[in-house]
XYZ file of C-alpha atoms in Angstrom:
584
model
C 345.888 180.645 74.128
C 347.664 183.861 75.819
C 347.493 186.307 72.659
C 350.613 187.547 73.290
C 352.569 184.314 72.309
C 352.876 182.899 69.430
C 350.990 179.919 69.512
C 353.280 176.400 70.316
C 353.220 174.197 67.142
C 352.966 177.281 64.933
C 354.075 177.517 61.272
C 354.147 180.040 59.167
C 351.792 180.528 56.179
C 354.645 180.593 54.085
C 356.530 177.291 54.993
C 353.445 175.445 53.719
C 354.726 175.965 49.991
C 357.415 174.234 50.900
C 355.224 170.931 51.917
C 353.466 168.437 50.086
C 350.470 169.600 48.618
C 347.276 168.198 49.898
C 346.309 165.543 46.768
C 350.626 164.498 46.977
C 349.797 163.764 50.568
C 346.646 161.772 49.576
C 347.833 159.661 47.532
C 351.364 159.437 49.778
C 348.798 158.253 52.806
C 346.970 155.511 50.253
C 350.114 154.118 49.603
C 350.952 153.662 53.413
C 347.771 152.104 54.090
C 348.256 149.692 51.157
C 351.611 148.840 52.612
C 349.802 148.248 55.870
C 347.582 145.621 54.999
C 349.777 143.975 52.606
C 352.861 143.539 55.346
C 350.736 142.562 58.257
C 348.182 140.256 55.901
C 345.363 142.273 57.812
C 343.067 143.229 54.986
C 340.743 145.113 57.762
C 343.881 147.854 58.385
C 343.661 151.747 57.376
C 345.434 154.620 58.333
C 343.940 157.622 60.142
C 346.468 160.739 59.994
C 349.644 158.666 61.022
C 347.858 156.247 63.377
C 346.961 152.888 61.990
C 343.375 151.467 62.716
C 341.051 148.580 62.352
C 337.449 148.488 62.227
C 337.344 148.575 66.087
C 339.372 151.972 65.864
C 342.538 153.277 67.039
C 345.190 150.767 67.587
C 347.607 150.793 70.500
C 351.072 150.967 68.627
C 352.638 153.347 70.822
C 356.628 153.554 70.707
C 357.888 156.729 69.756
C 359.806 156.101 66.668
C 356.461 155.126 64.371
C 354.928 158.737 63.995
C 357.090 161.018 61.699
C 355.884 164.177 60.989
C 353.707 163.525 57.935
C 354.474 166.700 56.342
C 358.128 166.832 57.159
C 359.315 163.348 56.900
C 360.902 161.770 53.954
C 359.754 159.167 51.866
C 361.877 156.588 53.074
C 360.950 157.635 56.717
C 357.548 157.342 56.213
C 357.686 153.808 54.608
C 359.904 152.783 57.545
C 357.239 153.553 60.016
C 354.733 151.879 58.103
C 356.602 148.760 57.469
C 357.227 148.428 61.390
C 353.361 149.134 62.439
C 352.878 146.175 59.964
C 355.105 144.007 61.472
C 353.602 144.560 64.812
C 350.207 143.515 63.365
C 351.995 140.806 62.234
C 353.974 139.163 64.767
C 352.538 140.915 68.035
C 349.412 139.617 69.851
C 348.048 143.083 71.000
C 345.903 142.015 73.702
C 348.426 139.914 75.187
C 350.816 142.518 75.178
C 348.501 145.393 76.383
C 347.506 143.106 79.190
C 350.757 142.556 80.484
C 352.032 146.465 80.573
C 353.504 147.582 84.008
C 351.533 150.729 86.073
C 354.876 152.702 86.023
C 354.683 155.229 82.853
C 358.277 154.823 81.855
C 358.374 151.122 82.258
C 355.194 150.960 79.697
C 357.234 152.997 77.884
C 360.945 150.900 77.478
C 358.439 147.454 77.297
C 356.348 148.901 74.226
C 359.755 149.877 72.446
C 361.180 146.695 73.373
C 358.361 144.622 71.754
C 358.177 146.831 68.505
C 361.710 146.068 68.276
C 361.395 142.770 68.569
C 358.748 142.279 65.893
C 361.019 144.916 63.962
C 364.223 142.102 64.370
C 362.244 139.520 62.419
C 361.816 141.559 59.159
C 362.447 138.941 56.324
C 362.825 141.159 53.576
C 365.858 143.460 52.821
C 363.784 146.477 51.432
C 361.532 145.937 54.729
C 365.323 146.068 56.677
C 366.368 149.094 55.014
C 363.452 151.291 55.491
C 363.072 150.277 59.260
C 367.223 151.123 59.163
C 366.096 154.780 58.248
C 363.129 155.328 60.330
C 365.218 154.552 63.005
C 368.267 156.509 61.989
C 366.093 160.093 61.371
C 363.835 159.331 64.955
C 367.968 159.555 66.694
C 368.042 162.871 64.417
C 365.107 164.213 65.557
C 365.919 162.910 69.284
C 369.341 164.740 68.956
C 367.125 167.554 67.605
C 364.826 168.264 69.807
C 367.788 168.070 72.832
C 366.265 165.803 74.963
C 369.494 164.047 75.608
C 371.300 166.988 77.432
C 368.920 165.580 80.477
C 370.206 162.665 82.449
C 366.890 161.648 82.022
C 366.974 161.459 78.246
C 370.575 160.349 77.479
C 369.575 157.484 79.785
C 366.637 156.925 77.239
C 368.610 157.683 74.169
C 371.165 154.952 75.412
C 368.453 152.106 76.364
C 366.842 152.130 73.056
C 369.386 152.722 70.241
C 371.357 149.416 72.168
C 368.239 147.162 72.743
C 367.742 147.962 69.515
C 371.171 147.152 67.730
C 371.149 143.747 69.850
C 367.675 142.739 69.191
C 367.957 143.482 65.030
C 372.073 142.517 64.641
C 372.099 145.944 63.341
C 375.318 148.516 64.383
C 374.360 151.935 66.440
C 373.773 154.958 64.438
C 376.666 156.645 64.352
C 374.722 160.154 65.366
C 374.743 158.167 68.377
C 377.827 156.427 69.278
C 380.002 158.842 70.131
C 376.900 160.639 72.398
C 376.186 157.629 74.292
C 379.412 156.072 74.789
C 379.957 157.310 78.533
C 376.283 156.117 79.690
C 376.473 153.114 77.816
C 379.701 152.024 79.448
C 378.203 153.133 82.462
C 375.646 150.364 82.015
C 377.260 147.181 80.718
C 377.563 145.586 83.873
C 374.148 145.369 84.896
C 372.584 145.592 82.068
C 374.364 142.791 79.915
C 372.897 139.743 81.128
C 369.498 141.526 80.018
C 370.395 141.893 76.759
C 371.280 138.157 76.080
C 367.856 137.390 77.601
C 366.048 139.783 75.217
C 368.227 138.180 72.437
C 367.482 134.954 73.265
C 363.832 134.865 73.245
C 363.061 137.403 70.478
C 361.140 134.853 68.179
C 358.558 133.869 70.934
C 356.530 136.846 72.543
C 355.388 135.080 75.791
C 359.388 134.021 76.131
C 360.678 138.279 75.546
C 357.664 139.425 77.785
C 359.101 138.297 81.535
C 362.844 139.594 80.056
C 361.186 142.663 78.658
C 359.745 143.227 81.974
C 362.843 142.988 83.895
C 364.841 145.502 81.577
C 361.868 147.897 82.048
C 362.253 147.611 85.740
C 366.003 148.409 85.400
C 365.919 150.980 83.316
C 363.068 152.570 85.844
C 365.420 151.876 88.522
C 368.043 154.166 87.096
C 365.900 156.996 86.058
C 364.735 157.304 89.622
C 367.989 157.090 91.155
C 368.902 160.258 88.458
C 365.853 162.394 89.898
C 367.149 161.064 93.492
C 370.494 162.621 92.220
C 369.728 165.468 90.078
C 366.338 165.692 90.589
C 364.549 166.255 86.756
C 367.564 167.686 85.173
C 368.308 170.876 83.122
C 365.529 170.843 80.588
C 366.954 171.559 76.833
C 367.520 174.804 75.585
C 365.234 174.863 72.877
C 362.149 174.333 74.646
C 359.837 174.635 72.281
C 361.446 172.009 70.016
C 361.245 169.570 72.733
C 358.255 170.293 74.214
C 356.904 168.862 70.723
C 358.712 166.024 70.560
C 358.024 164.812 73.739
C 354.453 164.606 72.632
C 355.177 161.270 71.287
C 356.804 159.585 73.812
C 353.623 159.048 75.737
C 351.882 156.050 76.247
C 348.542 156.095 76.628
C 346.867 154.075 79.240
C 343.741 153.323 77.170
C 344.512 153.562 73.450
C 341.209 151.684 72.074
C 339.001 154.084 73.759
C 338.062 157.501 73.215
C 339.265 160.041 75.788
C 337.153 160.564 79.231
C 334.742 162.843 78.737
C 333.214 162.855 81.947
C 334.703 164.486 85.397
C 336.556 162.803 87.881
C 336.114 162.205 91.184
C 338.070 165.476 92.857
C 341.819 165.201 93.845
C 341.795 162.075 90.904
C 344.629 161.942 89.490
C 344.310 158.652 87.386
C 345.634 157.823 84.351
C 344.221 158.913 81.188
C 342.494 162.439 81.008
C 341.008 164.020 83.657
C 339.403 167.038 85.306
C 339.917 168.127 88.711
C 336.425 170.210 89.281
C 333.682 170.138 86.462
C 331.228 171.741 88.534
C 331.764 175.418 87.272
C 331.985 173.879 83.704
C 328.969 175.948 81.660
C 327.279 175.252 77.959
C 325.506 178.584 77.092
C 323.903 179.953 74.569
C 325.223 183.408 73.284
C 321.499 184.992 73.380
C 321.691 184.309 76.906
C 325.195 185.581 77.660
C 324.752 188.981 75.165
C 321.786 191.624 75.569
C 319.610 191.366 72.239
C 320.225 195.206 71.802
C 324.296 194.689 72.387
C 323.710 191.541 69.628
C 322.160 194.245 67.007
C 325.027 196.481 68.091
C 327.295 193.523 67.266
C 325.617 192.558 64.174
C 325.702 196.780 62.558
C 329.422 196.564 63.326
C 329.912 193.220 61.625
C 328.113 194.395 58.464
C 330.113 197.557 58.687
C 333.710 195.805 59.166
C 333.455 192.879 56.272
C 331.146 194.130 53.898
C 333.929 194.499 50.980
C 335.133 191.711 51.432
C 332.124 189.371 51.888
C 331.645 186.041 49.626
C 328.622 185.932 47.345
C 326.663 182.983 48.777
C 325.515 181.764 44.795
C 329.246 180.083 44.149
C 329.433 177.956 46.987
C 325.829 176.964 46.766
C 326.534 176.058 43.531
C 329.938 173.937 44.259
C 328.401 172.459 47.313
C 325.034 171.381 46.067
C 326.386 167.979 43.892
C 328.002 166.709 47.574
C 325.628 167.457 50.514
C 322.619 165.209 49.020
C 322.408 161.529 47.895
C 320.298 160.828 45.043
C 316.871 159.741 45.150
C 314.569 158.773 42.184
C 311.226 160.644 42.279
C 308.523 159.269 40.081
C 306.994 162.468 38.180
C 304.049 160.802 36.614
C 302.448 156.984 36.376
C 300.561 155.650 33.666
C 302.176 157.757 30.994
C 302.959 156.582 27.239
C 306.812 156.881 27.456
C 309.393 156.812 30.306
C 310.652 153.504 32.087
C 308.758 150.481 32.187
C 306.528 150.314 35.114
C 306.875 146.833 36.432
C 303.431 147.653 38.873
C 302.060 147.643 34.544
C 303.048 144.177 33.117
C 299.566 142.279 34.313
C 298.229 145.548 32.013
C 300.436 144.506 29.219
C 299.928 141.258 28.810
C 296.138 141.192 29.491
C 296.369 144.565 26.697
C 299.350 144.200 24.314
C 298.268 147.238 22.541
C 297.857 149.181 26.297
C 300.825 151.684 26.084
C 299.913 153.367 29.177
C 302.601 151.265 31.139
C 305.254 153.669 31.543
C 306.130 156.144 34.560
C 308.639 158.837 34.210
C 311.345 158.946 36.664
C 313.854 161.847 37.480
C 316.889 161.547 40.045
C 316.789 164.200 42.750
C 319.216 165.245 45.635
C 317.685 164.664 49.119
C 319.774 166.089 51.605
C 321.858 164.262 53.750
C 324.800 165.966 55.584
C 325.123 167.877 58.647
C 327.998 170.143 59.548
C 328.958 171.484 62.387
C 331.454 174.461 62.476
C 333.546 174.643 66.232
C 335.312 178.254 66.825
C 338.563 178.394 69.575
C 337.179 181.405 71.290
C 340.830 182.070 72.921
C 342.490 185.413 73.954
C 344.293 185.298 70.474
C 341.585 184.163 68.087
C 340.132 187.862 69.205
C 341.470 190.048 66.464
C 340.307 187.219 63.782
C 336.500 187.621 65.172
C 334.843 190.160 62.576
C 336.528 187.952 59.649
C 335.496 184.540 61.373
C 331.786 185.600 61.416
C 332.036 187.107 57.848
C 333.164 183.381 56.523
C 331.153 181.786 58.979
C 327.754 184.355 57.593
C 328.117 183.074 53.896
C 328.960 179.233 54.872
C 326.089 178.272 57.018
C 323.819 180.759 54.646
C 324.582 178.789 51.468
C 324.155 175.115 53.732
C 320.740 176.599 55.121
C 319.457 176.740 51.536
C 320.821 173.286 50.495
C 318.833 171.858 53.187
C 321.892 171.085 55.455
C 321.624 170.987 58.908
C 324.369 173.504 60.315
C 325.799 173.906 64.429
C 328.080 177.145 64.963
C 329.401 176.121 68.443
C 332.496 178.144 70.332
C 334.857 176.986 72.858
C 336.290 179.083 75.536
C 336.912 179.519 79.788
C 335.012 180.994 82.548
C 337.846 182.283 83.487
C 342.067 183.439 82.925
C 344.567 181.119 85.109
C 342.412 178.347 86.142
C 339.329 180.487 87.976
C 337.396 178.732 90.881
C 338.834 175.418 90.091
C 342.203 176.568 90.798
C 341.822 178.120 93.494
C 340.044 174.890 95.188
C 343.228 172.998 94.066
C 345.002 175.172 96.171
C 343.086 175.173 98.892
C 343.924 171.676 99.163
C 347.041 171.629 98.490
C 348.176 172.118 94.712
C 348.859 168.310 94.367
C 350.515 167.318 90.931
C 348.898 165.409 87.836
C 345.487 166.100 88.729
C 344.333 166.906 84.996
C 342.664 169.758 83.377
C 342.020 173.127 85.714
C 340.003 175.135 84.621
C 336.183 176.245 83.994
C 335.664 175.456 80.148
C 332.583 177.729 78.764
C 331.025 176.217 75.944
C 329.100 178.253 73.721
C 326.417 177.739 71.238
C 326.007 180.369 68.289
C 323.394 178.534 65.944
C 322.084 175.236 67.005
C 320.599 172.541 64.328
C 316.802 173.738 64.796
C 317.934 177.575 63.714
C 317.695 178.818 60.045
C 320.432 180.614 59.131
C 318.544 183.918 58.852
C 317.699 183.653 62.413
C 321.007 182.576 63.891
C 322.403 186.136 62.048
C 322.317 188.272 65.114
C 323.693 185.394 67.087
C 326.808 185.216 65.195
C 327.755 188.125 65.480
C 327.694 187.476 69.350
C 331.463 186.667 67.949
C 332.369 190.095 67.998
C 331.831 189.846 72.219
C 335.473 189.812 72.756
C 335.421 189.692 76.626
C 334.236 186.020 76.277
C 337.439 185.566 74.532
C 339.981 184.016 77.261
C 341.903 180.198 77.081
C 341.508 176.894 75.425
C 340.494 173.479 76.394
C 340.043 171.739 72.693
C 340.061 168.130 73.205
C 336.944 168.647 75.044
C 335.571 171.099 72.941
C 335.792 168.658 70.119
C 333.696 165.689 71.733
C 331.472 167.872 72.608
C 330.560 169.248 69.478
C 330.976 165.635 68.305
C 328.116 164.092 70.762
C 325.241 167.059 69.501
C 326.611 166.069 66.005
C 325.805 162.622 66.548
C 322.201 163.536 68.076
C 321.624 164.970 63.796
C 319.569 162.507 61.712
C 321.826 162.516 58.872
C 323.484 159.703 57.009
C 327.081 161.809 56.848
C 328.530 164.663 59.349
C 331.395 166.710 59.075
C 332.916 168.825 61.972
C 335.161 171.840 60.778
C 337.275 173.181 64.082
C 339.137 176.557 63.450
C 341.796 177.532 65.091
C 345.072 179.643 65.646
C 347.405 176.549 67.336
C 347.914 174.165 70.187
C 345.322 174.071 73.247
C 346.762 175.954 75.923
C 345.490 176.658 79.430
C 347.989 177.779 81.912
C 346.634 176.880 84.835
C 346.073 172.893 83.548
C 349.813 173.037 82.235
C 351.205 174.124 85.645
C 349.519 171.623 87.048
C 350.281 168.670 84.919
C 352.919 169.279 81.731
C 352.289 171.714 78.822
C 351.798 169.246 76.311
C 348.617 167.996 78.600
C 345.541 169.113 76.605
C 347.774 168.729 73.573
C 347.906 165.072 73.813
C 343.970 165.009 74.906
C 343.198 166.493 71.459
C 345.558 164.228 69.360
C 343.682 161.387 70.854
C 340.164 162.659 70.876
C 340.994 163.033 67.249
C 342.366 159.673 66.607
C 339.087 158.496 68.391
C 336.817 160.457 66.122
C 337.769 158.325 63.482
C 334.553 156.769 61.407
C 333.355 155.950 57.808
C 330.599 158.585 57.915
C 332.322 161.411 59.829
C 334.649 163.646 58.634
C 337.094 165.896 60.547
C 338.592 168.900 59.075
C 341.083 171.444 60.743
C 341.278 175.090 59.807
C 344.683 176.896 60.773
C 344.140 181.065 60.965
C 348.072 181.676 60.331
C 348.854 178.349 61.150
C 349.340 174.705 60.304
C 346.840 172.239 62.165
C 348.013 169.057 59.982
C 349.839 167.441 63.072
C 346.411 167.065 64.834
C 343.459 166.970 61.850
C 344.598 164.514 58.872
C 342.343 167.311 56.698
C 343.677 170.634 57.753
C 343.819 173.689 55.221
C 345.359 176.912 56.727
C 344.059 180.355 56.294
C 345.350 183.881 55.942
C 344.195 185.477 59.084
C 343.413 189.204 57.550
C 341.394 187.771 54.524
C 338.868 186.115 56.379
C 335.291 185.818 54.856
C 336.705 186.672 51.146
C 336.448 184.686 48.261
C 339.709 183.690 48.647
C 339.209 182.202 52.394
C 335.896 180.751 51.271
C 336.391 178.875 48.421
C 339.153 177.234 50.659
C 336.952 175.759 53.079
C 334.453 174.934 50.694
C 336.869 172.511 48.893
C 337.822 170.973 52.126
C 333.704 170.342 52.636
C 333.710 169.160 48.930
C 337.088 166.848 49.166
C 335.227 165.495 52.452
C 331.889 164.554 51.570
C 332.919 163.169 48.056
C 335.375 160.770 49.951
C 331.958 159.730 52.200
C 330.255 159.326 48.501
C 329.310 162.470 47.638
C 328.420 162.923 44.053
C 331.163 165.597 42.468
């Protein structure tokens, strides 16, 4: 991230007291789900953040309208968006439809819409009705919000969908929007009302809506190139920033059951999906060989000289962590004994002896360790003047794990290089062409692997205090990496704790594609991730991280490492492993 923006997707510390709080949210999310399975009569349905999955993963419900915010969004809003991924589940055939999608990006697009509205239109109940009535009605407001619709481009989109909409359901336009779209609408009719009987007219059979759904798509492709024939891509909106977040969600992704590439592409690729235009600079390193062992003792004086008022006693969270990281395991103290629990090994003793009383063994429940976690540090430009702090939390975390027996990664994410380094200059050496995917050399680095005790990894972390390694941010990668060594841990239950201060961001990679690129990459590695024994958790410094990590917790930046900042993410480790059956 450059440090001297503020990062995109940023929120102030302070507006989180004005959000749900975290057990509110909880129980708001195991409602959801409930409503879920009930609707759709798919008992096998859950939610993961705001994306709805089955025991196969991440399911491919992709119009735009079905992921409010889940910390800004009403009640009512939230509910609607449930109540329509149900209804897809229920009346949709997914691999029919998925099969059938067009190549074209916005066609995929105005065809998924068109079949979620279709399942939407046969809603049977009225309370079902209303709440799709309002999800659709606050997705115009936040459409009208985020300006998209002072593009040709996006009026053209606004138009398309709040009318295929209002013909498909019998429902009247939301009247944010009829005024707004009254000139392109009318500019419309005539070819496009003879679709709009079709679509009508077959909504109650999918393999009947599909061919008609397919020819509107084509249309409404049709006119959105003739626009960038005419105005090219339009003025974008005003407030950036705002849309350059909600645009997030209009993308379809071409492979939404899979997890994200994570392997390069052939050079000059520029297929759908992720991809990286030249891996071979990529490194994974580990910071004793990138730092001089006397410039790590350096590092390590300074760190003990920075934090050492404010450092955590390691005794509390030992003592809060110990009843979740282990499972418990009876140990048999001593056989043959005169009192304890009937040894069934004894009973041919018994019966041959009734008077025998040496037929007992005394049994005591232990904790055997069970739980890895793995903590992954953005190592951008502007996560430098958080570094002393990070370590300081980082020194009493994997400390207090270490003697609970817990196998503990510290892993850091970073580039070789600012503005897109030898990759970028290859792309333009051969000619800087367009969507070619990420661009840039990412540096991973490896702080404390699984096989290092805490109490030797201590000079290595303070290898965080190296601040020229300190440059951009490629996290979606980051985060399957650290994800593959976690899976390489024998342990029954893993956790992965990424902390950082907002969005990826690489410039070069956003030049080259959009700048919501590597954004996207990590809301869907994420969505990926999801499993019954693995547990994500995002840390904000300054920031809130709950649009991408369903468990996020945000941190003051300048109290890093206190008790304070500690006891934070040890609750989030404690909430985590007691929902994988820890023992509280």
């Amino acid at each position: 991230m450059d440090p001297s923006t503020r990062p995109r997707g940023h929120r102030d510390v302070a507006d989180r007291s004005r959000s749900r709080g975290a057990d509110e949210q909880r129980r708001i999310d195991r409602t959801l789900a409930g409503v879920l399975r009930a609707l759709s009569g798919d008992s096998d349905l859950d939610r993961w953040g705001a994306r709805p999955i089955d025991t196969h993963g991440r399911l491919p419900l992709n119009a735009p309208h079905l992921y409010p915010s889940l910390a800004d969004a009403g009640l009512s809003s939230l509910r609607g968006a449930a109540d329509a991924m149900a209804l897809r589940m229920r009346h949709s055939d997914l691999g029919d439809h998925r099969s059938a999608l067009p190549d074209s990006t916005a066609e995929r697009l105005v065809v998924e819409v068109l079949e979620q509205f279709r399942c939407e239109a046969l809603a049977d109940l009225p309370g079902v009705r209303q709440n799709l009535a309002q999800r659709h009605t606050e997705w115009c407001r936040e459409f009208l919000g985020s300006r998209l619709h002072e593009t040709h481009q996006g009026i053209l989109l606004l138009t398309i969908t709040v009318v295929a909409r209002s013909t498909l359901t019998g429902e009247p336009i939301s009247e944010d929007c009829v005024d707004l779209i009254e000139a392109t609408r009318a500019d419309l009719a005539a070819d496009m009302g003879e679709l709009l009987v079709r679509l009508r007219r077959t909504r109650t059979s999918q393999s009947a809506f599909l061919p008609a759904a397919l020819d509107f798509a084509a249309f409404v492709a049709a006119r959105m190139a003739e626009n960038e024939e005419q105005w090219g891509q339009g003025t974008r909106p005003r407030r950036r920033g705002t849309a350059s977040a909600f645009s997030l969600v209009l993308d379809v992704s071409e492979s939404p059951f899979a997890a994200p590439g994570g392997s390069p592409e052939s050079p000059g690729s520029a297929g759908r999906g992720y991809a990286i235009w030249d891996a071979s600079f990529d490194s994974t390193r580990h910071i004793c060989d990138v730092v001089r062992p006397a410039q790590l003792r350096d590092l390590r004086r300074q760190l003990d000289e920075q934090t050492q008022d404010r450092r955590a006693p390691v005794a509390p969270i030992i003592s809060r962590l110990q009843p979740v990281v282990a499972a418990p395991v009876e140990v048999c103290d001593l056989e043959d004994g005169e009192s304890g629990v009937l040894d069934p090994r004894r009973l041919s003793r018994l019966i041959t002896s009734p008077g025998e009383r040496r037929v007992f063994r005394d049994v005591t429940t232990t904790g055997q360790p069970d739980t890895a976690v793995t903590f992954l540090l953005d190592c951008s430009g502007s996560m430098k003047p958080h570094a002393a702090g990070l370590a300081a939390l980082l020194d009493g975390l994997v400390t207090a794990l270490d003697r609970l027996d817990v196998v503990t990664e510290v892993l850091g994410f970073t580039t070789g290089a600012w503005n897109g380094g030898r990759p970028k200059r290859s792309w333009q050496r051969s000619g800087s062409p367009a969507g070619i995917g990420r661009l840039n050399e990412v540096d991973h680095l490896v702080f404390k692997d699984s096989a290092t005790t805490a109490r030797r990894a201590r000079f290595a972390l303070a290898g965080l205090l190296k601040l020229s390694l300190y440059r951009e941010g490629v996290d979606g990668e980051a985060v399957r990496w650290a994800l593959t060594r976690l899976d390489r841990v024998d342990a029954a239950r893993t956790v992965l704790v990424v902390v950082s201060d907002g969005s990826p961001a690489d410039g070069a990679t956003a030049e080259a594609n959009d700048e919501d690129y590597l954004a996207r990459d990590l809301a869907a590695t994420i969505a990926a991730a999801a499993r019954p024994d693995r547990h994500l958790i995002g840390v904000g410094l300054g920031c809130d991280v709950s649009d991408f990590y369903q468990s996020a917790i945000a941190l003051e930046p300048e109290t890093l490492g206190d008790r304070a900042s500690t006891r934070a993410v040890v609750e989030a480790l404690r909430t985590a492993l007691g929902r994988h059956g820890g023992h509280v």
